XYZ file of C-alpha atoms in Angstrom:
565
model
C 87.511 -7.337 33.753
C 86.991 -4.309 36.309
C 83.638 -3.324 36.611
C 83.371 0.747 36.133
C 80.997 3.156 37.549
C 79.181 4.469 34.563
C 77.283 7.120 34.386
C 73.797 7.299 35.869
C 70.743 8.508 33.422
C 67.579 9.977 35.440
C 65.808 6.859 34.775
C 68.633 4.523 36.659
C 68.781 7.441 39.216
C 65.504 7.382 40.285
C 65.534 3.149 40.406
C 67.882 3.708 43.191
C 67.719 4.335 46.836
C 67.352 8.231 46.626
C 66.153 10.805 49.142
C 62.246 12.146 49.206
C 63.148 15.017 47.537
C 64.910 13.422 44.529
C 62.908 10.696 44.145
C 59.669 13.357 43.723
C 61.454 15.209 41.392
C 62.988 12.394 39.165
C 58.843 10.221 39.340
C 57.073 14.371 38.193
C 59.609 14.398 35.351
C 58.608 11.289 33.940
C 54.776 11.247 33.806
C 53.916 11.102 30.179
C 50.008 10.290 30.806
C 48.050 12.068 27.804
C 44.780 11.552 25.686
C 46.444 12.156 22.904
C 49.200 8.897 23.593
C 46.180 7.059 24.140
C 44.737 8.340 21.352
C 47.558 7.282 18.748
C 47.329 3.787 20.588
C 43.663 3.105 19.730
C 44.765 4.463 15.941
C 47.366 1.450 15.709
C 44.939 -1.299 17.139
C 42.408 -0.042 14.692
C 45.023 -0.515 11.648
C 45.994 -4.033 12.818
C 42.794 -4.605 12.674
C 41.869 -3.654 9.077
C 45.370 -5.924 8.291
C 43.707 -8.841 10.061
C 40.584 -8.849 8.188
C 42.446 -8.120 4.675
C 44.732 -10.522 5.357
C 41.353 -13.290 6.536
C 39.880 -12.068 2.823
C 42.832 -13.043 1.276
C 43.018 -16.241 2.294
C 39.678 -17.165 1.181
C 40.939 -18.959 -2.400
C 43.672 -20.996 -0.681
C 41.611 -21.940 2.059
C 38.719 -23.039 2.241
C 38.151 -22.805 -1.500
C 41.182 -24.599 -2.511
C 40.174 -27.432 -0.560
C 36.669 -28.120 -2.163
C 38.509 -27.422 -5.512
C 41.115 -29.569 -4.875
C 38.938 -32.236 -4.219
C 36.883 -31.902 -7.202
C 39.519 -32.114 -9.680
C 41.363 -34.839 -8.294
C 41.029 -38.366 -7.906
C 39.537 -40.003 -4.916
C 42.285 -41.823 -3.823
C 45.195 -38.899 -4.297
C 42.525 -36.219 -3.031
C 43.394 -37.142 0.684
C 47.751 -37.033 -0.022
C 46.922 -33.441 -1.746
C 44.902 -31.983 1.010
C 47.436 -33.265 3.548
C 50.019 -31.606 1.301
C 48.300 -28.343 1.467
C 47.619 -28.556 5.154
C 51.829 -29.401 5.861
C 52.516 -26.418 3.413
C 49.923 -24.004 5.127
C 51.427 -24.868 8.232
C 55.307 -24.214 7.121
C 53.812 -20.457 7.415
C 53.999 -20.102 11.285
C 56.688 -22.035 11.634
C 59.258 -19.720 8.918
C 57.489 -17.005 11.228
C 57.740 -18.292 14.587
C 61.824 -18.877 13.262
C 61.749 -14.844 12.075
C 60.064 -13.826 14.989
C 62.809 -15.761 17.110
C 65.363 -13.523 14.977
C 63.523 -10.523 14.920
C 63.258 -10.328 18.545
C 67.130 -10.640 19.511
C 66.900 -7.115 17.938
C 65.900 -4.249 20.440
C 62.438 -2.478 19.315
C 63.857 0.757 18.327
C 66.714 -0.198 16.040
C 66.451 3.423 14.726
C 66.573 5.122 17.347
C 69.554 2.779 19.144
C 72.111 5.155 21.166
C 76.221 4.774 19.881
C 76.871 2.461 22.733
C 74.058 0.761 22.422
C 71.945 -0.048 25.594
C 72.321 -1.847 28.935
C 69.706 -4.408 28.650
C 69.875 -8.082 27.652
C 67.257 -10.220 25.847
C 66.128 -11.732 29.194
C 65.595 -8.643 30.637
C 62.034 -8.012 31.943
C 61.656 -4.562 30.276
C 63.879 -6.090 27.094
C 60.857 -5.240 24.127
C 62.260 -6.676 20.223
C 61.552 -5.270 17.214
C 58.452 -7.353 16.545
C 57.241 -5.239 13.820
C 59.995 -5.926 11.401
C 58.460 -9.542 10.878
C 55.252 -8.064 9.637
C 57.155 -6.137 6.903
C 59.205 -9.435 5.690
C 55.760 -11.243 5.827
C 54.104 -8.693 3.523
C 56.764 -8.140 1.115
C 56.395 -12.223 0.772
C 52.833 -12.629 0.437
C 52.894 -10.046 -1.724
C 55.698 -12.010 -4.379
C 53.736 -15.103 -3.823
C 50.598 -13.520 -4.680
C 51.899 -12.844 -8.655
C 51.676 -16.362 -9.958
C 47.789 -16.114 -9.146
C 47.639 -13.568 -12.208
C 48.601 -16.224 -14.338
C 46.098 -18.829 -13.629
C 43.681 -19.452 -16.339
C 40.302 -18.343 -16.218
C 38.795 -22.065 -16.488
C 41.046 -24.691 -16.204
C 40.942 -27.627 -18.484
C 40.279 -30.472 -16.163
C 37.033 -28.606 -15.165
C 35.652 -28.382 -18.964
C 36.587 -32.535 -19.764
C 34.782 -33.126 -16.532
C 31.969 -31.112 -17.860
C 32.018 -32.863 -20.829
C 31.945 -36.392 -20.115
C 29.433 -35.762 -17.671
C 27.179 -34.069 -20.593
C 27.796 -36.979 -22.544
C 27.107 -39.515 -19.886
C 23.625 -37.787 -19.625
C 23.267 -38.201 -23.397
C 23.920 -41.666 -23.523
C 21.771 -42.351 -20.588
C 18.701 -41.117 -23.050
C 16.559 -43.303 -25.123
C 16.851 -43.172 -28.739
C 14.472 -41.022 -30.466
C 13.214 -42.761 -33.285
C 13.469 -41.161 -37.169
C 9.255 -40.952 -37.156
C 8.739 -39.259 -34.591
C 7.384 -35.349 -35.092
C 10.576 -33.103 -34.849
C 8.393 -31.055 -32.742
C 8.225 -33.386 -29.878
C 12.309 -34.095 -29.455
C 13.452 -32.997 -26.410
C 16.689 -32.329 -25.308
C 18.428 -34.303 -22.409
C 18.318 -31.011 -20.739
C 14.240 -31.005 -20.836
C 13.762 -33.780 -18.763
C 13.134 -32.476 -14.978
C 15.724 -34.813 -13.642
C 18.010 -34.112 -16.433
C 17.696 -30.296 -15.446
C 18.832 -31.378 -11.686
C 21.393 -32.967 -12.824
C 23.191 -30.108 -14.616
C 22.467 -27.437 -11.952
C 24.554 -29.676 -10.056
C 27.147 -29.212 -12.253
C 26.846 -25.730 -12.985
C 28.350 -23.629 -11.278
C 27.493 -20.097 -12.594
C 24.457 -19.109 -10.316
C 24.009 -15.425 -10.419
C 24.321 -14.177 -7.079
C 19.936 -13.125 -6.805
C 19.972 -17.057 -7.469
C 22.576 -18.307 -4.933
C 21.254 -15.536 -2.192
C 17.594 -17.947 -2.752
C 19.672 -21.221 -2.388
C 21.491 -20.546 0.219
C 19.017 -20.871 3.201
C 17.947 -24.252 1.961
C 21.504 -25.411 1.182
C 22.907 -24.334 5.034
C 20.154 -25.381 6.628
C 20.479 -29.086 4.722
C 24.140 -29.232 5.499
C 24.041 -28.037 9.792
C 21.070 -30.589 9.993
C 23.987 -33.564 9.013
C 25.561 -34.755 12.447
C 28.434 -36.196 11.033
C 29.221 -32.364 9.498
C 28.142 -30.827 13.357
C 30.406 -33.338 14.987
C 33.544 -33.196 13.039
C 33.117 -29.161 12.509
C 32.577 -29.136 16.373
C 35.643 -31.691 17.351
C 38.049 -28.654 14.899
C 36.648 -26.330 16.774
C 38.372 -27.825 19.882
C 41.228 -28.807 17.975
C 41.464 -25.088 16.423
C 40.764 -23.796 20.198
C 43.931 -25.545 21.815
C 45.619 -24.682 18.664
C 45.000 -20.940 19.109
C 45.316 -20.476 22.884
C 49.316 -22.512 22.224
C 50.022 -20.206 19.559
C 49.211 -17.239 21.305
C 50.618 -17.859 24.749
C 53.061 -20.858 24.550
C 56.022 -18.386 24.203
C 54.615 -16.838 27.005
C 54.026 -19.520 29.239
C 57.858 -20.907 28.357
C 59.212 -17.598 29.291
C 57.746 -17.288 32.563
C 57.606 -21.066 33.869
C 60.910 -21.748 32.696
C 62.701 -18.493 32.057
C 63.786 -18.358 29.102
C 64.100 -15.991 26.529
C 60.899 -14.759 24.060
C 63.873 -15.550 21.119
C 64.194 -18.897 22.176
C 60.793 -19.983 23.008
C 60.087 -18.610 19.078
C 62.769 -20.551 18.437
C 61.805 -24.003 20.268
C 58.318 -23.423 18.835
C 58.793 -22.868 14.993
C 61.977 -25.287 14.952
C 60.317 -28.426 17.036
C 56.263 -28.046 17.274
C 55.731 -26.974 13.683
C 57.252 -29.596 11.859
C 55.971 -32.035 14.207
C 52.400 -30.905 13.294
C 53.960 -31.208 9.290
C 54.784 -34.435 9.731
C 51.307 -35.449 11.644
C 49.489 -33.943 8.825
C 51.176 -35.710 5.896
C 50.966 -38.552 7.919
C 47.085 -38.568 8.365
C 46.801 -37.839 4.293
C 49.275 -40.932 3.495
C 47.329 -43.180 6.070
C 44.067 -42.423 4.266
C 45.577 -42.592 0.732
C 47.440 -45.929 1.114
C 45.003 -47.816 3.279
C 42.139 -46.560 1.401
C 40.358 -45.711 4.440
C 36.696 -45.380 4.728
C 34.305 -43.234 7.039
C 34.501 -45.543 9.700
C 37.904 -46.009 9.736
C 38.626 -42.329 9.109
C 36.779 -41.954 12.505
C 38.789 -44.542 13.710
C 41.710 -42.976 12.860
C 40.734 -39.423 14.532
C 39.899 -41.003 17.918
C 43.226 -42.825 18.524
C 45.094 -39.640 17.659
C 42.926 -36.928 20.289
C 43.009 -40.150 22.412
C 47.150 -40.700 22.426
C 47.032 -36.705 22.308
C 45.024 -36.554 25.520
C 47.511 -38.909 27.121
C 51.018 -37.399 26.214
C 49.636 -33.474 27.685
C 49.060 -35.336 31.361
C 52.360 -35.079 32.197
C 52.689 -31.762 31.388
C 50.391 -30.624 34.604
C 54.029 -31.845 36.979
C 56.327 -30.665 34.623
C 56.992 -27.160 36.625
C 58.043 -25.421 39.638
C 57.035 -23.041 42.250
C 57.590 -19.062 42.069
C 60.663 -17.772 43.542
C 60.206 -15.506 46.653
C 59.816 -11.916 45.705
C 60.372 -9.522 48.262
C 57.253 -7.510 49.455
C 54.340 -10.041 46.792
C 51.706 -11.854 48.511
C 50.649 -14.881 46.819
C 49.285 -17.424 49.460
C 46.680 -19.311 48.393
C 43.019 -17.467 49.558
C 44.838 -14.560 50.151
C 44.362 -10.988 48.232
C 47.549 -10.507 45.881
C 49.162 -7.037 46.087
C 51.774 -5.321 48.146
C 52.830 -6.197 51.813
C 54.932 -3.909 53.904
C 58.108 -4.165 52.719
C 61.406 -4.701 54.862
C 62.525 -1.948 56.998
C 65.964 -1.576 55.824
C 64.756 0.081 52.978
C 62.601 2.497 54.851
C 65.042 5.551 54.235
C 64.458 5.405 50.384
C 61.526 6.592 48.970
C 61.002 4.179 46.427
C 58.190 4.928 42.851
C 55.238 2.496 43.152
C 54.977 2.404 39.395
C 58.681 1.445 39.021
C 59.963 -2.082 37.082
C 63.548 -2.662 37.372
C 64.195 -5.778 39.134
C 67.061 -7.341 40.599
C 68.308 -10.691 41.724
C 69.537 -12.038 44.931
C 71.293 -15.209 44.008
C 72.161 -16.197 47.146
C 69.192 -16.477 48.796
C 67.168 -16.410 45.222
C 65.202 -13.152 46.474
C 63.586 -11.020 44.211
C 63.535 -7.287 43.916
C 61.108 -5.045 42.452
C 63.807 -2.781 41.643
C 67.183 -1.768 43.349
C 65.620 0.713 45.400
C 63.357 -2.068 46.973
C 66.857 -3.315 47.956
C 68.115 -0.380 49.176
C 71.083 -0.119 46.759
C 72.324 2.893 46.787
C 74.824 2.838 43.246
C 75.330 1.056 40.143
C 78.005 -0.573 37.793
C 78.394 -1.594 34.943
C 80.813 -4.384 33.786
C 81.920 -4.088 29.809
C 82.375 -7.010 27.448
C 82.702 -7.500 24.404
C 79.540 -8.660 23.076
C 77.549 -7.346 26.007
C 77.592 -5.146 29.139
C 76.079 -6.266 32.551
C 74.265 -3.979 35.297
C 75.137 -4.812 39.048
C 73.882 -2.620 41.831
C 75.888 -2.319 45.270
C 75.886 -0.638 48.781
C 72.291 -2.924 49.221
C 71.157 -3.071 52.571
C 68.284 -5.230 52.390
C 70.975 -8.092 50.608
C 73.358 -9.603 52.660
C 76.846 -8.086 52.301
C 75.654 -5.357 50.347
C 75.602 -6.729 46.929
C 76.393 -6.846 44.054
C 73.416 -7.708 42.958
C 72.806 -8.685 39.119
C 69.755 -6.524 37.168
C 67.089 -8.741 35.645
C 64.853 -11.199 37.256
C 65.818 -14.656 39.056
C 66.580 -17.500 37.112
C 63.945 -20.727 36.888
C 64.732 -23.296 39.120
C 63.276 -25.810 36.674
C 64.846 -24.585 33.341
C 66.034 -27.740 32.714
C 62.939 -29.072 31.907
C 61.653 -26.721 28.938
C 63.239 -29.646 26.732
C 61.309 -32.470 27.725
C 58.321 -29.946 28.294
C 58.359 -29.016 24.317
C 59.559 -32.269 23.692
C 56.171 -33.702 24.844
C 53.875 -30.280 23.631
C 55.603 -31.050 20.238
C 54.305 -35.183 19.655
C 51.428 -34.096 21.094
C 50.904 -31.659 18.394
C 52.099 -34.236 16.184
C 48.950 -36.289 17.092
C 46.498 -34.177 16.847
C 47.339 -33.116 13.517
C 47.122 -36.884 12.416
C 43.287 -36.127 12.349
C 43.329 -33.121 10.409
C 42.675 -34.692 7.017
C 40.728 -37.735 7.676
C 38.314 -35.445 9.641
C 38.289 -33.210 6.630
C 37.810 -36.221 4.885
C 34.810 -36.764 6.612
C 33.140 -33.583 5.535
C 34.097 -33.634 1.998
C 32.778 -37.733 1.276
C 29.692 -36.794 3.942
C 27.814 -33.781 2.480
C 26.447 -33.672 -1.386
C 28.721 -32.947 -3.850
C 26.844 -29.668 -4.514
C 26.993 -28.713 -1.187
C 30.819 -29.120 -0.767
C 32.219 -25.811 -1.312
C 29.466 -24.337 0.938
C 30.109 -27.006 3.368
C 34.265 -26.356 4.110
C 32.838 -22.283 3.891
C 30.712 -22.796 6.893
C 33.319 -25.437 8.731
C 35.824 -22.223 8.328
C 33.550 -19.743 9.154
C 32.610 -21.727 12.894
C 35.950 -22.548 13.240
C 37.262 -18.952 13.228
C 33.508 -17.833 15.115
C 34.329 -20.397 17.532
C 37.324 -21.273 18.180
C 39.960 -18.035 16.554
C 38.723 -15.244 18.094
C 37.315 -16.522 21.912
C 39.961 -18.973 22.438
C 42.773 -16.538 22.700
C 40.557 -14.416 24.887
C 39.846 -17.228 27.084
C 42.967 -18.536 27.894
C 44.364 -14.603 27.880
C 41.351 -14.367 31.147
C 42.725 -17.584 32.298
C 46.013 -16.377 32.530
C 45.421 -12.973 33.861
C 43.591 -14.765 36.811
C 47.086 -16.051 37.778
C 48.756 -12.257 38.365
C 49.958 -11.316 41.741
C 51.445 -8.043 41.151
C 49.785 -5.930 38.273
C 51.430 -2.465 36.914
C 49.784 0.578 37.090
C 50.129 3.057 34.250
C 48.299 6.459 34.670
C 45.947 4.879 37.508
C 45.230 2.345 35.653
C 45.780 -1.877 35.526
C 48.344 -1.991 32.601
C 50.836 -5.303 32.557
C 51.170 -8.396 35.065
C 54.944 -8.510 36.347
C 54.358 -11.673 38.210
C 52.379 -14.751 38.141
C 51.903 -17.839 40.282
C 53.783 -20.290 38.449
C 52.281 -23.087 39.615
C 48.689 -22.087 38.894
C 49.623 -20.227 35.483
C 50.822 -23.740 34.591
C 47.841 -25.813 35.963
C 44.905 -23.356 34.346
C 46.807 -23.038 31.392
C 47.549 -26.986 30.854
C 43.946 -27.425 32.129
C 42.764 -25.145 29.077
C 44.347 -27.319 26.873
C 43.389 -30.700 28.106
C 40.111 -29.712 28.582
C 39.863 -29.019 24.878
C 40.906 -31.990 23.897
C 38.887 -33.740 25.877
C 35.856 -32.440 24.062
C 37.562 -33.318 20.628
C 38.097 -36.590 22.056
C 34.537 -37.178 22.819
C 32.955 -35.686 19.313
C 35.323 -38.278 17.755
C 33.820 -40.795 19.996
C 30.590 -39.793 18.557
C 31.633 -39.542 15.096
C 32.613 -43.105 15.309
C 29.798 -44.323 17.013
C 27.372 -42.765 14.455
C 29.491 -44.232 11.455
C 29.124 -47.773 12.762
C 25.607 -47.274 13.332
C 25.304 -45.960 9.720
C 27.549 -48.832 8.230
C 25.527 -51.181 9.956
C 21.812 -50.662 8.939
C 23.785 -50.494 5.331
C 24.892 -53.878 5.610
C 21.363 -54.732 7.104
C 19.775 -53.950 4.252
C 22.141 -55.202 1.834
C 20.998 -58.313 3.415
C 17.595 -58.334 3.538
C 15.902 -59.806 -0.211
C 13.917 -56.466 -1.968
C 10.564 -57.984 -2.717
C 10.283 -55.948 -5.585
C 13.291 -57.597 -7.481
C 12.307 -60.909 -6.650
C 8.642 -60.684 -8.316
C 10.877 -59.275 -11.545
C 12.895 -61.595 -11.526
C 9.790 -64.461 -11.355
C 8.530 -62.568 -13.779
C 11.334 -62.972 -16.517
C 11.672 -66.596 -15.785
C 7.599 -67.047 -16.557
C 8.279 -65.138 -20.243
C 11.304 -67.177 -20.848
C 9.513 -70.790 -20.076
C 7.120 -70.458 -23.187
C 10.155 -69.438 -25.370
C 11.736 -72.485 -24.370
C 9.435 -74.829 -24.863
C 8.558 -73.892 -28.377
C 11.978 -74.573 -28.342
């Protein structure tokens, strides 16, 4: 098909190679730098923020509640298959929304405010933006339907009252029988006894809020002073801390290393990491469930998975390439990224520092800032049917003029995103094999009274520790690999390119690091359950002197009985 000249807006006018005049003119009329722009920006942070938290307070019955309840009113052997259960299902969250997002995004941001013909960008344009705000209206309008059936629960449910009940009557039985001559005045109930009392505050679970404010001291400071709580709390932490920093940037990281789409990387995330993770977790609850596994074993368990997890990411460090050359970027190593002097056959245009429109050499895989960095002087556009393409021509910093293609240069390695997220996924996979034996952990290690407060404070460190710094960590990280930031009213605004090779090493380094510090609280974990197991089976061994002189005791009473006999 022909290409056509189309018609050139100001802002494709002043990406070309214009005159000094022009160029001035076209860069005054679009400075939109105002307090009150910033102003409405710091309104709409401030609102996601007051979603965030609503939507953290929300979750509080499912999780961590749910999990100490779930636990309680379940068997011991099916409590580990139902937590994995409700791990897998918590999980199929960000995967639907990584899969929406992936859809979502193929959409352009304004889809409101889209011209009749539509716009000359595609999807793996630089500047390309989707309309990720849709998702968060789908999500709501689904919590909120799922939310309804929680109206319906009872208010006590009836496993909790026969559990109440036999344990009552197990503490009645356990009493000696009063006899019939005894002053009415002196029966007690099982309740009077001081260990009786202890017993049913155990049980009890409506403390007024003056009374659990007094407990609550003594009950956290009983349960942080347990290592095998510190340990496995600290080991999610760096679990939860790769987790976070992969959510967040992955898509990223896949977009720049291997150029790809943000669609698809949604796409490769929510269709082959999340169930992955799914399947690890159910996994991890069967193992426990059908080999009946114990502490030690649980911590057994938990080390070879971080273990096999720390091997499979190793790889990952080589799986990569260099950064394509970019006309006019300086990123040697030791040297100060920013702008060199650019080449002199564009020194007749008068080319916008601020300006983003870049263009590809394919022939000698150059990089443009923008056409006018080129020294393309006009622009076409070729029609299709399910999507138009830019070229730019009359270039003389390309050789033959052009065309030129808009939109960054392809990967060189984009053949290995596959095996990349192939890899990223079984690792995921493996790690999440430890999610409910190290839960386990907690829930068979700390007093039964202490359980719900227990998983409260494991959540609360794990979103302390590990959901809100690791994101900003590996967002430092990342920004540490920039060699050409944009400027937006004199100020550092977005990163147009990065060092690939190391984005990919600090951000792979990240990762293993954490789970190298999982890996070695496992190590721990296990070391302290064998310790534990074995002064157990020490003891078990050693003869109580106590029982012995009891038991010489009953054999002296029983040698006059027998020989009257």
């Amino acid at each position: 098909m022909a290409p056509r000249i189309a018609d050139m807006p100001q802002d494709f006018e002043a990406s070309l190679c214009l005159p000094s005049t022009k160029a001035l003119a076209s860069a005054s009329s679009n400075s939109s730098c105002s307090s009150y722009t910033e102003a409405r920006h710091l309104a709409v942070v401030g609102i996601m923020f007051t979603a965030q938290t609503l939507l953290g307070v929300g979750g509080v019955p499912i999780q961590p509640f749910g999990i100490s309840y779930i636990d309680d009113f379940s068997h011991n052997s099916n409590s580990p298959l139902y937590l994995g259960i409700l791990f897998a299902v918590t999980m199929m969250g960000p995967g639907m929304a990584y899969g929406l997002g992936s859809l979502m995004l193929r959409l352009y941001v304004d889809i409101d405010r889209m011209p009749e013909g539509g716009i000359n960008l595609t999807s793996k344009d630089p500047r390309w933006v989707g309309a990720w705000w849709l998702g968060f209206l789908i999500s709501a309008g689904a919590v909120a339907l799922a939310a309804i059936p929680y109206f319906f629960f009872p208010k006590e449910m009836p496993k909790e009252k026969q559990e109440l009940r036999f344990r009552r009557k197990g503490l009645a039985v356990s009493d000696p029988p009063v006899s019939k001559g005894e002053d009415s005045s002196s029966e007690q109930s099982p309740a009077d006894s001081p260990e009786k009392k202890d017993n049913l505050a155990q049980i009890a679970p409506d403390l007024t809020v003056i009374q659990f404010i007094k407990v609550f001291p003594r009950v956290l400071l009983r349960t942080l002073r347990h290592p095998i709580f510190l340990l496995v709390v600290l080991s999610q932490v760096c679990m939860s801390s790769m987790a976070a920093g992969m959510a967040t940037f992955l898509p990223k990281f896949l977009e720049r290393q291997f150029s790809v789409t943000a669609s698809y990387a949604n796409l490769l995330i929510g269709c082959l990491t999340i169930p992955l993770a799914i399947v690890g977790i159910v996994v991890g609850g069967i193992l426990v469930k059908r080999l009946r596994l114990g502490p030690v074993h649980c911590g057994t368990l938990c080390l070879l998975g971080a273990l096999c997890c720390l091997v499979l990411s190793t790889p990952l460090f080589f799986m990569g390439c260099s950064s394509h050359q970019i006309a006019g970027i300086s990123h040697q190593p030791g040297a100060q990224p920013g702008l060199e002097l650019f080449p002199g056959c564009m020194e007749s245009c008068s080319c916008p520092s601020d300006d983003f429109n870049p263009v590809c050499d394919s022939s000698s895989r150059v990089e443009y800032i923008t056409p006018c960095h080129a020294g393309c002087r006009s622009r076409v556009v070729q029609e299709a049917p399910d999507k138009s393409q830019v070229f730019y021509t009359n270039c003389s910093c390309v050789a033959g003029g052009g065309p030129v293609p808009a939109g960054s240069c392809d990967s060189a390695c984009g053949h290995l995103v596959l095996p990349f997220m192939i890899l990223v996924s079984l690792g995921a996979a493996l790690a999440s094999v430890t999610h409910t034996p190290s839960f386990m952990l907690i829930l068979r290690g700390v007093k039964k009274e202490d359980k719900t407060l227990a998983v409260g404070i494991q959540f609360m460190l794990m979103r302390v520790l590990a959901w809100m710094p690791s994101p900003v960590i590996h967002g430092s990280a990342i920004d540490t690999t920039c060699v050409y930031w944009a400027h937006s009213c004199g100020r550092q605004a977005v990163c147009r390119y990065y060092d690939h090779d190391l984005l990919r090493n600090r951000f792979i380094g990240l990762q293993f690091f954490f789970k190298t510090g999982s890996l070695a609280c496992f190590a721990l974990i296990l070391a302290i359950l064998r310790q534990q197991d074995k002064e157990e089976r020490t003891k078990a061994t050693i003869p109580n002197p106590g029982l012995q002189q009891q038991l010489l005791a009953s054999e002296a009473k029983k040698e006059p009985e027998e020989s009257r006999v």
